[in-house]
Amino acid sequence: MRLIRRRPDITCRQAVDLITGYLDDVLPADVRSRLETHLADCPHCAEYIAQIRAIIAISGHVETDELTPRARETLVRLYRQTQGE
């Protein structure tokens, strides 16, 4: 009998790190599948990816000069938080 070694589940932290690759459709099939399993089981990460998709949809339609200074500061702050700055 041959045992099939299952790869460990993806953690939320790993999921966050993989989201960009997932949205850009550049993840290997096995990683994508594991991430999709995680997203199906984790409402927090599913909400996170929904928020990222909404930001992408909105940012494609907003010109920089249309943002208020406060909105610009908020977006820069959020970006820096995601980058660990």
PDB file of C-alpha atoms in Angstrom:
ATOM      1  CA  MET A   1       0.000   0.000   0.000  1.00  0.00           C
ATOM      2  CA  ARG A   2       1.375   3.377  -0.993  1.00  0.00           C
ATOM      3  CA  LEU A   3       0.707   6.380   1.205  1.00  0.00           C
ATOM      4  CA  ILE A   4      -0.011   9.690  -0.429  1.00  0.00           C
ATOM      5  CA  ARG A   5       1.630  12.515   1.411  1.00  0.00           C
ATOM      6  CA  ARG A   6      -0.709  15.462   1.628  1.00  0.00           C
ATOM      7  CA  ARG A   7       0.744  18.938   1.611  1.00  0.00           C
ATOM      8  CA  PRO A   8      -0.033  20.945   4.727  1.00  0.00           C
ATOM      9  CA  ASP A   9      -2.935  23.336   4.683  1.00  0.00           C
ATOM     10  CA  ILE A  10      -2.278  26.960   3.873  1.00  0.00           C
ATOM     11  CA  THR A  11      -2.360  29.360   6.821  1.00  0.00           C
ATOM     12  CA  CYS A  12      -4.059  32.742   6.662  1.00  0.00           C
ATOM     13  CA  ARG A  13      -0.676  34.482   6.605  1.00  0.00           C
ATOM     14  CA  GLN A  14       0.403  32.357   3.643  1.00  0.00           C
ATOM     15  CA  ALA A  15      -2.931  33.025   1.917  1.00  0.00           C
ATOM     16  CA  VAL A  16      -2.406  36.775   2.178  1.00  0.00           C
ATOM     17  CA  ASP A  17       1.059  36.387   0.654  1.00  0.00           C
ATOM     18  CA  LEU A  18      -0.384  34.360  -2.247  1.00  0.00           C
ATOM     19  CA  ILE A  19      -3.330  36.620  -3.126  1.00  0.00           C
ATOM     20  CA  THR A  20      -1.486  38.732  -5.702  1.00  0.00           C
ATOM     21  CA  GLY A  21      -0.215  35.661  -7.529  1.00  0.00           C
ATOM     22  CA  TYR A  22      -3.700  34.180  -7.352  1.00  0.00           C
ATOM     23  CA  LEU A  23      -5.334  37.267  -8.840  1.00  0.00           C
ATOM     24  CA  ASP A  24      -2.616  37.494 -11.513  1.00  0.00           C
ATOM     25  CA  ASP A  25      -3.179  33.778 -12.288  1.00  0.00           C
ATOM     26  CA  VAL A  26       0.496  32.882 -11.922  1.00  0.00           C
ATOM     27  CA  LEU A  27       0.349  30.333  -9.091  1.00  0.00           C
ATOM     28  CA  PRO A  28       1.225  26.704  -9.792  1.00  0.00           C
ATOM     29  CA  ALA A  29      -1.913  24.563 -10.054  1.00  0.00           C
ATOM     30  CA  ASP A  30      -1.300  22.726  -6.769  1.00  0.00           C
ATOM     31  CA  VAL A  31      -0.778  25.958  -4.813  1.00  0.00           C
ATOM     32  CA  ARG A  32      -3.819  27.550  -6.454  1.00  0.00           C
ATOM     33  CA  SER A  33      -5.935  24.540  -5.506  1.00  0.00           C
ATOM     34  CA  ARG A  34      -4.745  24.619  -1.891  1.00  0.00           C
ATOM     35  CA  LEU A  35      -5.397  28.367  -1.703  1.00  0.00           C
ATOM     36  CA  GLU A  36      -8.895  27.946  -3.148  1.00  0.00           C
ATOM     37  CA  THR A  37      -9.595  25.272  -0.534  1.00  0.00           C
ATOM     38  CA  HIS A  38      -8.447  27.672   2.168  1.00  0.00           C
ATOM     39  CA  LEU A  39     -10.573  30.507   0.757  1.00  0.00           C
ATOM     40  CA  ALA A  40     -13.631  28.235   0.696  1.00  0.00           C
ATOM     41  CA  ASP A  41     -13.125  27.356   4.361  1.00  0.00           C
ATOM     42  CA  CYS A  42     -11.947  30.708   5.755  1.00  0.00           C
ATOM     43  CA  PRO A  43     -14.470  33.567   5.773  1.00  0.00           C
ATOM     44  CA  HIS A  44     -11.798  36.064   6.847  1.00  0.00           C
ATOM     45  CA  CYS A  45      -9.518  35.359   3.885  1.00  0.00           C
ATOM     46  CA  ALA A  46     -12.503  35.190   1.535  1.00  0.00           C
ATOM     47  CA  GLU A  47     -13.513  38.671   2.716  1.00  0.00           C
ATOM     48  CA  TYR A  48      -9.930  39.878   2.305  1.00  0.00           C
ATOM     49  CA  ILE A  49      -9.775  38.755  -1.321  1.00  0.00           C
ATOM     50  CA  ALA A  50     -13.203  40.302  -1.963  1.00  0.00           C
ATOM     51  CA  GLN A  51     -11.863  43.603  -0.617  1.00  0.00           C
ATOM     52  CA  ILE A  52      -8.754  43.376  -2.806  1.00  0.00           C
ATOM     53  CA  ARG A  53     -10.911  42.673  -5.864  1.00  0.00           C
ATOM     54  CA  ALA A  54     -13.098  45.687  -5.012  1.00  0.00           C
ATOM     55  CA  ILE A  55     -10.029  47.907  -4.661  1.00  0.00           C
ATOM     56  CA  ILE A  56      -8.727  46.708  -8.024  1.00  0.00           C
ATOM     57  CA  ALA A  57     -12.102  47.368  -9.658  1.00  0.00           C
ATOM     58  CA  ILE A  58     -12.346  50.849  -8.164  1.00  0.00           C
ATOM     59  CA  SER A  59      -8.733  51.864  -8.709  1.00  0.00           C
ATOM     60  CA  GLY A  60      -9.053  51.212 -12.401  1.00  0.00           C
ATOM     61  CA  HIS A  61     -11.667  53.945 -12.579  1.00  0.00           C
ATOM     62  CA  VAL A  62     -10.317  56.623 -10.258  1.00  0.00           C
ATOM     63  CA  GLU A  63      -7.796  59.183 -11.384  1.00  0.00           C
ATOM     64  CA  THR A  64      -5.222  60.289  -8.814  1.00  0.00           C
ATOM     65  CA  ASP A  65      -6.359  63.903  -8.993  1.00  0.00           C
ATOM     66  CA  GLU A  66      -9.928  62.777  -8.170  1.00  0.00           C
ATOM     67  CA  LEU A  67      -8.857  61.552  -4.719  1.00  0.00           C
ATOM     68  CA  THR A  68      -9.133  63.801  -1.734  1.00  0.00           C
ATOM     69  CA  PRO A  69      -5.920  64.276   0.231  1.00  0.00           C
ATOM     70  CA  ARG A  70      -7.433  62.193   3.046  1.00  0.00           C
ATOM     71  CA  ALA A  71      -8.335  59.331   0.688  1.00  0.00           C
ATOM     72  CA  ARG A  72      -4.841  59.420  -0.809  1.00  0.00           C
ATOM     73  CA  GLU A  73      -3.250  59.314   2.664  1.00  0.00           C
ATOM     74  CA  THR A  74      -5.489  56.395   3.665  1.00  0.00           C
ATOM     75  CA  LEU A  75      -4.575  54.394   0.559  1.00  0.00           C
ATOM     76  CA  VAL A  76      -0.867  55.051   1.077  1.00  0.00           C
ATOM     77  CA  ARG A  77      -1.143  54.041   4.749  1.00  0.00           C
ATOM     78  CA  LEU A  78      -2.981  50.815   3.859  1.00  0.00           C
ATOM     79  CA  TYR A  79      -0.439  50.008   1.185  1.00  0.00           C
ATOM     80  CA  ARG A  80       2.437  50.522   3.594  1.00  0.00           C
ATOM     81  CA  GLN A  81       0.739  48.271   6.145  1.00  0.00           C
ATOM     82  CA  THR A  82       0.463  45.479   3.594  1.00  0.00           C
ATOM     83  CA  GLN A  83       4.136  45.922   2.746  1.00  0.00           C
ATOM     84  CA  GLY A  84       5.190  45.750   6.385  1.00  0.00           C
ATOM     85  CA  GLU A  85       6.529  49.298   6.465  1.00  0.00           C
TER      86      GLU A  85
END
